[in-house]
Coordinates of C-alpha atoms in Angstrom, one line a residue:
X1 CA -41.6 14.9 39.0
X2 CA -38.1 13.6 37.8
X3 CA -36.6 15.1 40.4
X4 CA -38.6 13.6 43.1
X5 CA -38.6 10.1 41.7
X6 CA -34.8 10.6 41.7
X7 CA -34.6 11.3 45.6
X8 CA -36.9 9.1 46.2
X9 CA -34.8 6.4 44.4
X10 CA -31.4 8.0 46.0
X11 CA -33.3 7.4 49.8
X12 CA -34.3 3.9 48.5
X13 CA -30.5 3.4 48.1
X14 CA -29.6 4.4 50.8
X15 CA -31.9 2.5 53.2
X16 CA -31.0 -0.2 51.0
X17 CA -27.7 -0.3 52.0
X18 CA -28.6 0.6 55.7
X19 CA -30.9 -2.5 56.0
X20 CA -27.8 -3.9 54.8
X21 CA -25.5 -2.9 57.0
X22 CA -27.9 -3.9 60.0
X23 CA -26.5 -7.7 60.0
X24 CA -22.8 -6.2 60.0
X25 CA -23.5 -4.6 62.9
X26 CA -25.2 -6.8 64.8
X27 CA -22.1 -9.3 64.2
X28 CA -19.7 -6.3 65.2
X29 CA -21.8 -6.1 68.1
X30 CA -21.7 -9.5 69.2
X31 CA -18.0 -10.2 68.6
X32 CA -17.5 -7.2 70.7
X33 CA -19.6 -8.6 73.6
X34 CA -18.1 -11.9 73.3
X35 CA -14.5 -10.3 73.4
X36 CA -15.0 -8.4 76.4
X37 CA -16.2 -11.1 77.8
X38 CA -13.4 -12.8 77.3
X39 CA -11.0 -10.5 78.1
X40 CA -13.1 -10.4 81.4
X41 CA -12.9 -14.7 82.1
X42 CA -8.9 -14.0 81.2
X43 CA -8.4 -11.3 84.0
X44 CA -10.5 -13.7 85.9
X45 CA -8.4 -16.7 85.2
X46 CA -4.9 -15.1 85.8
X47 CA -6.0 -13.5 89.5
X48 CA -7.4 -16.7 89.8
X49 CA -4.2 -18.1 89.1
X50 CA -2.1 -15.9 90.9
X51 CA -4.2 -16.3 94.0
X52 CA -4.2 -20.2 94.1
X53 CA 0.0 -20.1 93.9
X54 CA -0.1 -16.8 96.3
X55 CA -2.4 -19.1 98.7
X56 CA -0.5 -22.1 98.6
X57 CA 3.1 -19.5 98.9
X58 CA 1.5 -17.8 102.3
X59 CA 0.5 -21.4 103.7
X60 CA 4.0 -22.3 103.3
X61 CA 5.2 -19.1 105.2
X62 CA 2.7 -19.0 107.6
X63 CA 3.8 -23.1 108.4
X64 CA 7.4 -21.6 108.5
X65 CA 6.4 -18.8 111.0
X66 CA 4.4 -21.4 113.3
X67 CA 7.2 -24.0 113.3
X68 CA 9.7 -21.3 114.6
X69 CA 7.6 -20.5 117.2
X70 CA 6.9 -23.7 118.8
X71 CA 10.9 -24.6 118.2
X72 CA 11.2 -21.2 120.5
X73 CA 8.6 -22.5 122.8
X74 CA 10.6 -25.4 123.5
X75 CA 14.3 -24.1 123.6
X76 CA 15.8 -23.2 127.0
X77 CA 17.6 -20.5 125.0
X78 CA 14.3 -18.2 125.0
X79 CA 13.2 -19.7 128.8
X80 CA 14.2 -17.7 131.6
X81 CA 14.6 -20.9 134.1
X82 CA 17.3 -22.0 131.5
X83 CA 19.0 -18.7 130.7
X84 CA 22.1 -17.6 131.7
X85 CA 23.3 -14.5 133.0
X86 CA 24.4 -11.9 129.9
X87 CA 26.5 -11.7 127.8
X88 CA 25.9 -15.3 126.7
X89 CA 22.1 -15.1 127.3
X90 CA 22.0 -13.3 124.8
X91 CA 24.6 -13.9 122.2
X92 CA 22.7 -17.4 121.7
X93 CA 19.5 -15.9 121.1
X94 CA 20.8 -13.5 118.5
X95 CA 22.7 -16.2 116.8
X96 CA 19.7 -18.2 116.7
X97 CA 17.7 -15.6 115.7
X98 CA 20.4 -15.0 112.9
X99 CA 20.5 -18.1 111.3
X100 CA 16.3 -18.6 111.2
X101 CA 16.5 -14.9 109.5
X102 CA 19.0 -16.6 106.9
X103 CA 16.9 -19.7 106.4
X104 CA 13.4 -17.3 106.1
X105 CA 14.2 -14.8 103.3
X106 CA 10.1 -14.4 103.1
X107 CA 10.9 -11.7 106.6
X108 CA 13.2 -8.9 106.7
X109 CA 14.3 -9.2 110.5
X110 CA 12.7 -11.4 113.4
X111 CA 12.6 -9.7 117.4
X112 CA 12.1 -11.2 120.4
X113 CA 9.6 -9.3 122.5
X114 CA 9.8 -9.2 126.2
X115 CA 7.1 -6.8 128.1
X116 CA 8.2 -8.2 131.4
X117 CA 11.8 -6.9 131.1
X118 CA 10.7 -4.1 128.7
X119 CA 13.7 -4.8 125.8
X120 CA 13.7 -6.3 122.8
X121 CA 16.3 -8.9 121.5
X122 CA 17.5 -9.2 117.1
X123 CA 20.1 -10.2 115.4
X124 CA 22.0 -7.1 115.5
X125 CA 21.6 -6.8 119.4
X126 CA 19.3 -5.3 122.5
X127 CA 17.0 -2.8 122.0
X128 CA 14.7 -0.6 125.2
X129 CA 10.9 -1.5 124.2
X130 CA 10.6 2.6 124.4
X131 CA 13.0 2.9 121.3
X132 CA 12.8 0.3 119.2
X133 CA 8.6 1.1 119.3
X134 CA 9.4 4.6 118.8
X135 CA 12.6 4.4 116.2
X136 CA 13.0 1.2 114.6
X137 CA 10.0 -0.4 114.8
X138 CA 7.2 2.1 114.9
X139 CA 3.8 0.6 115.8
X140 CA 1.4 -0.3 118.6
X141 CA 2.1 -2.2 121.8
X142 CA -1.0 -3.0 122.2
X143 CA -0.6 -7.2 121.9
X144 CA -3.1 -9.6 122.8
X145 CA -2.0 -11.8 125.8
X146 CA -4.8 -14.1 125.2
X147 CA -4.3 -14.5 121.3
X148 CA -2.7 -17.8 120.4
X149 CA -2.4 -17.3 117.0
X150 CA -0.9 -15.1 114.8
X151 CA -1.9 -11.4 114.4
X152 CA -0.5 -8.4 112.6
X153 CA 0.1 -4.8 112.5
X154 CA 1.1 -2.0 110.1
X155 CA 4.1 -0.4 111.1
X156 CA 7.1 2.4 109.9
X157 CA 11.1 1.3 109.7
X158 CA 13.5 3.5 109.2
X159 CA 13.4 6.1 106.7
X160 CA 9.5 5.7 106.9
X161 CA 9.6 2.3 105.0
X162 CA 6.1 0.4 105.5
X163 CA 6.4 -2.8 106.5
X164 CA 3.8 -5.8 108.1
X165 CA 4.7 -7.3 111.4
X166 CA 3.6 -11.0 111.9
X167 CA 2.8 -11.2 115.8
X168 CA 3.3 -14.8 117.2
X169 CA 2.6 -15.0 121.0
X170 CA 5.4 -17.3 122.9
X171 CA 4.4 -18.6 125.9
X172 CA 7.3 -20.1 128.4
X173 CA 7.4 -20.9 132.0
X174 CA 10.0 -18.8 134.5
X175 CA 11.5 -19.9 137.1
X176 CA 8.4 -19.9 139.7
X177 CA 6.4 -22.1 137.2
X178 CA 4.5 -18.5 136.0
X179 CA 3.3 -18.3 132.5
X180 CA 5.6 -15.8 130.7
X181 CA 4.2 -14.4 127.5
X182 CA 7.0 -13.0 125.0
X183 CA 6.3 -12.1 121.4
X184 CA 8.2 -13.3 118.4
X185 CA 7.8 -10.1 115.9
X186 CA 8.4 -11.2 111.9
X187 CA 8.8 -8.0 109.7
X188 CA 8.2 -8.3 105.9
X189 CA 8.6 -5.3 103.6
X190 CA 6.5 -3.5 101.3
X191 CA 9.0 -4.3 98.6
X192 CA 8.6 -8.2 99.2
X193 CA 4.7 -8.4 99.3
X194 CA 4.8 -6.1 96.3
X195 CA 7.0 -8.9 95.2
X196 CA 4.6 -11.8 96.2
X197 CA 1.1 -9.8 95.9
X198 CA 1.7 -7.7 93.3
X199 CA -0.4 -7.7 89.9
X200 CA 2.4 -7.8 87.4
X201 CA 0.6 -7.3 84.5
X202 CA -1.2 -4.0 86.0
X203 CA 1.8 -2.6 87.9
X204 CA -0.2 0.8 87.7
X205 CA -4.0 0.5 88.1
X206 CA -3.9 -2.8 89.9
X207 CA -5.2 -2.3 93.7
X208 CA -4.0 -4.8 95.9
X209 CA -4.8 -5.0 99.8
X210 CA -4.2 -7.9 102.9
X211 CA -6.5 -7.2 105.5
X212 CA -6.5 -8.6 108.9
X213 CA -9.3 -8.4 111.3
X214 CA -10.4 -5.2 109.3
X215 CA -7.4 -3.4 109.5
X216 CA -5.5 -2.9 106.2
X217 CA -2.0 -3.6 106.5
X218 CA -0.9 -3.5 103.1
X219 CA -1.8 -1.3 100.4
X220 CA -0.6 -1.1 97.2
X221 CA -2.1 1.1 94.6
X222 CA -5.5 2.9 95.3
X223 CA -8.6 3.3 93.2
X224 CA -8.1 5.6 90.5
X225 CA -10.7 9.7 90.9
X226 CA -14.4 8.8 90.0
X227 CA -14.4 5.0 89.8
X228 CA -15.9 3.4 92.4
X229 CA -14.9 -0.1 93.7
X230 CA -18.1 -2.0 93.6
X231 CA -19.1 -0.9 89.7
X232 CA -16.0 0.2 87.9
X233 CA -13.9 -2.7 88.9
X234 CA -13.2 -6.1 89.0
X235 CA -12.6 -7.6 92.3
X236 CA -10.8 -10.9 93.4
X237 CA -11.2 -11.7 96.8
X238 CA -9.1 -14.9 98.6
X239 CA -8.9 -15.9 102.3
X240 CA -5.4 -16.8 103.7
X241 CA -4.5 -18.6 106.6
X242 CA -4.7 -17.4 110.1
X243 CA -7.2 -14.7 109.3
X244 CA -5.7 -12.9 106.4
X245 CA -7.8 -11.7 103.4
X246 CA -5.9 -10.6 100.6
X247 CA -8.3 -8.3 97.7
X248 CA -6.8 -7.4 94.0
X249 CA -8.9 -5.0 91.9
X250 CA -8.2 -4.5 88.1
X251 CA -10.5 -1.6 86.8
X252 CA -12.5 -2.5 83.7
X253 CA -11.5 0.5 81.8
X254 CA -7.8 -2.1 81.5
X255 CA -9.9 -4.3 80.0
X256 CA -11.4 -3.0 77.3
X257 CA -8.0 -1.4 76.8
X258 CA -7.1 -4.5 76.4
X259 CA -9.6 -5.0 73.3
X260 CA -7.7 -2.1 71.6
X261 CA -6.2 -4.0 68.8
X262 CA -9.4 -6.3 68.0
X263 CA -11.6 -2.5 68.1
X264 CA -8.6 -1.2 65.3
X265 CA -8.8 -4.2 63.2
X266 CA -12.0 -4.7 63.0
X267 CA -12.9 -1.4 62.9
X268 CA -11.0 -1.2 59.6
X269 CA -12.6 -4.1 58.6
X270 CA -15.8 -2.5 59.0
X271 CA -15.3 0.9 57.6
X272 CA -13.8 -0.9 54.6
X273 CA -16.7 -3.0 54.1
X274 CA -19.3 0.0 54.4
X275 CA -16.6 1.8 51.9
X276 CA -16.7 -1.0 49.6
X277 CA -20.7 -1.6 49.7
X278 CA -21.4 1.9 49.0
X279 CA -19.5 2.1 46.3
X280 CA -20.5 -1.4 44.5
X281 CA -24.0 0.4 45.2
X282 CA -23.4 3.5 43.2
X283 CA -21.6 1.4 40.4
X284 CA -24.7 -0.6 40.0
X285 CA -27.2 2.2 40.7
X286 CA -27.1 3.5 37.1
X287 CA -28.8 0.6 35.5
X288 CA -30.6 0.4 38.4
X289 CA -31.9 3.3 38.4
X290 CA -33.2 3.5 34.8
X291 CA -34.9 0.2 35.8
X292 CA -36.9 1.7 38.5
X293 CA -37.4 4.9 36.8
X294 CA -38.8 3.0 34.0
X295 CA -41.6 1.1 36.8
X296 CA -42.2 4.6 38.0
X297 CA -43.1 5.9 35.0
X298 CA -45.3 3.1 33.8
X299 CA -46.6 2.7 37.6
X300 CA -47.7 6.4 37.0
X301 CA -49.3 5.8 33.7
X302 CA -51.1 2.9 34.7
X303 CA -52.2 4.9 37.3
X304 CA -53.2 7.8 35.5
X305 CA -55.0 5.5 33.1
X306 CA -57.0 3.9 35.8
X307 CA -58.6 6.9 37.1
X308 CA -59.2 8.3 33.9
X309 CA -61.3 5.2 33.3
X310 CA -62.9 5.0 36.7
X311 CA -63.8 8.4 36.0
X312 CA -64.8 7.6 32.3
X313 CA -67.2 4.8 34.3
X314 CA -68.8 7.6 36.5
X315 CA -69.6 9.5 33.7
X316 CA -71.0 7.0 31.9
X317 CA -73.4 6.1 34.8
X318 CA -74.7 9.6 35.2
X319 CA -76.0 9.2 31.5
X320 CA -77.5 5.4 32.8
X321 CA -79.0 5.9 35.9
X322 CA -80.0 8.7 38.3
X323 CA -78.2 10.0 40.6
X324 CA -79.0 11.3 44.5
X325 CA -76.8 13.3 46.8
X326 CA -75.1 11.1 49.0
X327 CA -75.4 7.6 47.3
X328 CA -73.3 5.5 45.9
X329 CA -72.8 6.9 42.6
X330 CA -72.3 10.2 44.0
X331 CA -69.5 9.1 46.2
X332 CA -68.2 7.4 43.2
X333 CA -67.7 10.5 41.6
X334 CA -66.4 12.4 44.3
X335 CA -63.6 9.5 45.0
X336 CA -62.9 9.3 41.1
X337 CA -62.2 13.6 40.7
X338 CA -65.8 14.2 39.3
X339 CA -67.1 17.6 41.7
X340 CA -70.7 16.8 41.0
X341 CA -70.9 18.7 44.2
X342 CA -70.7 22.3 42.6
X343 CA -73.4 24.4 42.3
X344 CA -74.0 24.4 38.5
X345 CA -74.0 20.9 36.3
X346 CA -75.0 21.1 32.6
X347 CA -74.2 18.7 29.6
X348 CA -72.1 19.7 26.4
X349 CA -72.3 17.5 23.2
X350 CA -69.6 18.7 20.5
X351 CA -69.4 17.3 16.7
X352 CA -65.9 17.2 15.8
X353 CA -66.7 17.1 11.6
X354 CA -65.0 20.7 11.4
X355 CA -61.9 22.9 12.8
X356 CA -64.9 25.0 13.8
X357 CA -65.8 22.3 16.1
X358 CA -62.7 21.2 17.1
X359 CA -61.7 25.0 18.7
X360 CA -64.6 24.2 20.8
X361 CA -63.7 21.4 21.9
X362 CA -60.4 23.0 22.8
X363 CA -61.6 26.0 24.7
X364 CA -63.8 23.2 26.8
X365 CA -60.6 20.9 27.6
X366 CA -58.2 24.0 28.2
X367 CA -60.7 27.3 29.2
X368 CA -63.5 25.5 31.1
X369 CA -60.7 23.4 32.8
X370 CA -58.5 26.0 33.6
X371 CA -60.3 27.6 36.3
X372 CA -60.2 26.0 39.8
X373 CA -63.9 26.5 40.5
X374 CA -65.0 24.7 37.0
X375 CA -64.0 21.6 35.6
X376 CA -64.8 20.2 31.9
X377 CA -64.8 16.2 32.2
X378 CA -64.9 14.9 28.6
X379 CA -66.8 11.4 27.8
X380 CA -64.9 8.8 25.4
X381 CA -66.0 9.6 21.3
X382 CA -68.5 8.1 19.6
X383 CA -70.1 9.3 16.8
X384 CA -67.1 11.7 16.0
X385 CA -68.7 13.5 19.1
X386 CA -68.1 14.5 22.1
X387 CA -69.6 14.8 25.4
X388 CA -68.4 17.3 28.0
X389 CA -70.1 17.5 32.0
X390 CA -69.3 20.7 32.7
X391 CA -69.5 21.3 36.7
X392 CA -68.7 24.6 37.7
X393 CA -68.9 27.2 41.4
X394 CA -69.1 30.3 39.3
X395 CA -72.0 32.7 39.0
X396 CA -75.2 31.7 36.7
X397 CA -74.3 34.6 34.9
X398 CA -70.8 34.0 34.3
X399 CA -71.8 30.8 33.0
X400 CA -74.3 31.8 30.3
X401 CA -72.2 34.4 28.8
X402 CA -69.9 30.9 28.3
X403 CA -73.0 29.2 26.8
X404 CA -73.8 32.2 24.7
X405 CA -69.8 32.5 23.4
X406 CA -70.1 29.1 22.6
X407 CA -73.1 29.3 20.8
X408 CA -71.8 32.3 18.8
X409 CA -68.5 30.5 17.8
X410 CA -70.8 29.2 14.8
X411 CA -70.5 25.7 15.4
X412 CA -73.5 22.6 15.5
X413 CA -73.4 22.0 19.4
X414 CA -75.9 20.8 22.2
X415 CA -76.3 22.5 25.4
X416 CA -78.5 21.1 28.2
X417 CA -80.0 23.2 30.9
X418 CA -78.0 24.8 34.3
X419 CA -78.9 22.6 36.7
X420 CA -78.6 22.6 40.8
X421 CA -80.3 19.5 41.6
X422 CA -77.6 16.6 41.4
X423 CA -81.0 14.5 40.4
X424 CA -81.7 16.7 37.0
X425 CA -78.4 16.1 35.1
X426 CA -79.6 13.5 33.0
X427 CA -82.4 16.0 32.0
X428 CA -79.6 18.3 31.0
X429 CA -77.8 15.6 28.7
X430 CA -81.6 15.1 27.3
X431 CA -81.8 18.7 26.3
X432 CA -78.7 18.8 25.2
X433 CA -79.0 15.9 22.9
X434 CA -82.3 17.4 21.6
X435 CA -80.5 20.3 20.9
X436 CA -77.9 18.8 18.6
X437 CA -80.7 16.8 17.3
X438 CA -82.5 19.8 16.1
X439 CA -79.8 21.1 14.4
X440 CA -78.7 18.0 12.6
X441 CA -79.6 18.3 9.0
X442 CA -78.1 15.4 7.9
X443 CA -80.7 13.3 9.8
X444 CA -78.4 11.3 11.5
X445 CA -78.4 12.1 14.9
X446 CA -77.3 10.9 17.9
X447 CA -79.7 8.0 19.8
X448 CA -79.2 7.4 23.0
X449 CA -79.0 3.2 22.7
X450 CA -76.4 3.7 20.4
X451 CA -74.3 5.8 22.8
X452 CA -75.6 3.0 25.5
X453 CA -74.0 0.3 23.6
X454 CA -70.6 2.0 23.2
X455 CA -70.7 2.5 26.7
X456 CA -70.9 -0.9 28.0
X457 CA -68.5 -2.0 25.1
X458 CA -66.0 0.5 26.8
X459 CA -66.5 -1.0 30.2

């Protein structure tokens, strides 16, 4: 019984400090929650950021790039009704073309396109269209005559460098009044948009791309094995001018990287807190303990004492009134321990005015009770007497060879009549108190008003 009161008070403990605990968490859990979402609205905020200065940067060069080709629109230099026979044809263009590459570090090199004549002019000289497409420059030829604005293309330098070429259609008249369509070609490195588009503060697991009309020009990064784009990351999408759409993706495994530190501190913080708890628990437990041990104990006596006197009550009752299978009484007994349900029911009265008598009323609370099949229930004492209902499953012979022991143990005691009928056990106390009666020779007796009396008084 000690042993199960004490892990039952060990499990109240710990719930104890569970229930406890449960408002710890549910702050952990929030802070947590509101820190990654923070961390999230940060990212958020810096590629937002980033992508209003980017926008505002590629306006600027994209201005720069439109300027150049209307000032090349309108110079005779790049007009074949103005130019001049080479050498100084082309020594002006490739100055000019020089000095705008000086003033535009945002390109690597600028070309002059001409499908007509099949070359291509620079700043270091002439090229065939066949080579420069095929060794310096590689990439399509397939350009838009009808495109007035600016499109793009992904192409190879030398030593298989990537780089983006900004197509600008320039439209002149010849000498027969014909529109002549030449290209102005703007290459920009991968090392400069890295420079311009890059996400410095993820150089590795950032994704960056410029699309134009679908086609991905620039790449830098790509999405990490088993994340996909739409779920694991976080995506920052801006439209540029003359078509371009520039797309930065941070996965969201960086950002609760990111939370690292706060997860380590206040982790700490938590197990310390938990370490702490439990032990201020098990420093206080002791007294604690004795405390609820001591309501256990008392709980259990007050218990005990309770049903001893509900049962005390049934007993009483079954002297009072009569009693019927299945009524109230009789499920009073049957809740309250009393198996007035057993075969055999007869009625005991003991005189306790001798050791003779008092070894009888041992063998009834220890012998007669010590069998599963019959139970002694003893009635309060009045009278220095006692009443025992003895109900019992044995045999009717096993019984009376009790009756007869008892009866030969020498002692003044009243023994009523084996019943079966649940109705006849107040005829059993009867004979039983006649019994006693007639062998009182004192004169005393036992009346039954008397025993009445005590009764109520008791209840």
């Amino acid at each position: 019984m000690k042993k199960a009161r004490k892990l039952n008070y060990i499990h109240f403990v710990i719930t104890y400090n569970f229930v406890l605990l449960i408002p710890m968490i549910i702050v952990f859990c929030s802070v947590f929650i509101m820190e990654g979402r923070q961390q999230v609205q940060k990212i958020e905020t810096m590629l937002r950021s980033y992508g209003e200065r980017e926008e505002e940067y590629w306006h600027q060069q994209m201005s720069v790039v439109n300027f150049y080709n209307t000032e090349c629109r309108y110079d005779k230099r790049y007009n074949s009704y103005y130019a001049e026979k080479p050498p100084g044809y082309f020594l002006d263009i490739e100055t000019d073309l020089k000095q705008k590459e000086e003033n535009f570090p945002f390109v690597e090199n600028i070309y002059l396109y001409q499908p007509d004549r099949e070359r291509v002019l620079s700043s270091g000289g002439l090229y065939e269209a066949d080579y420069f497409f095929q060794s310096i420059c590689m990439m399509e030829r397939d350009f838009p005559e009808e495109q007035e604005a600016i499109c793009a293309r992904k192409a190879v330098g030398k030593r298989q460098q990537e780089k983006m070429v900004l197509i600008c259609p320039l439209r002149t008249w010849g000498k027969s009044g014909e529109n002549e369509v030449q290209y102005l070609l703007f290459t920009i490195t991968r090392a400069r948009l890295k420079d311009q588009f890059g996400i410095s503060e993820f150089p590795e697991s950032g994704v960056t791309r410029i699309i134009h009309d679908g086609e991905v020009l620039y790449e830098l990064g790509k999405p990490a094995a088993g994340l996909e784009e739409e779920k694991d990351y976080l995506t920052y999408t801006r439209d540029l001018d003359s078509g371009f759409r520039v797309i930065q993706m941070i996965p969201k495994d960086v950002v609760y990287k990111n939370m690292e530190p706060f997860l380590k501190g206040y982790g700490i913080w938590f197990g310390c807190s938990v370490v702490t708890g439990f032990g201020l628990a098990l420093y206080f437990s002791r007294r604690r303990y004795r405390s609820f041990q001591w309501l256990m104990e008392n709980n259990e006596e007050l218990e005990e004492e309770r049903n001893r006197l509900r049962a005390e009550k049934c007993l009483y009752e079954l002297l009072r009134q009569d009693i019927q299978e299945g009524d109230e009484l009789w499920k009073s007994c049957l809740e309250n321990g009393i198996y007035v349900n057993r075969r055999y029911k007869f009625f005991v009265i003991v005189p306790q005015d001798s050791e003779r008598n008092q070894e009888i009323c041992d063998f009834f609370n220890k012998q007669m009770s010590g069998s599963s099949i019959t139970t002694a229930y003893p009635l309060a004492l009045f009278e220095e007497a006692r009443v025992y209902l003895i109900c019992s499953d044995e045999t009717r012979i096993e019984l009376e060879q009790k009756r007869d022991r008892c009866s030969k143990m020498g002692a003044d005691i009243g023994i009523g009549e084996l019943c079966m009928d649940i109705s006849r056990i107040r005829q059993s106390y009867r004979e039983a108190s006649r019994a006693l009666r007639s062998l009182d020779k004192t004169g005393k007796g036992y009346p039954e008003v008397e025993m009445n009396a005590f009764r109520e008084a008791v209840e």
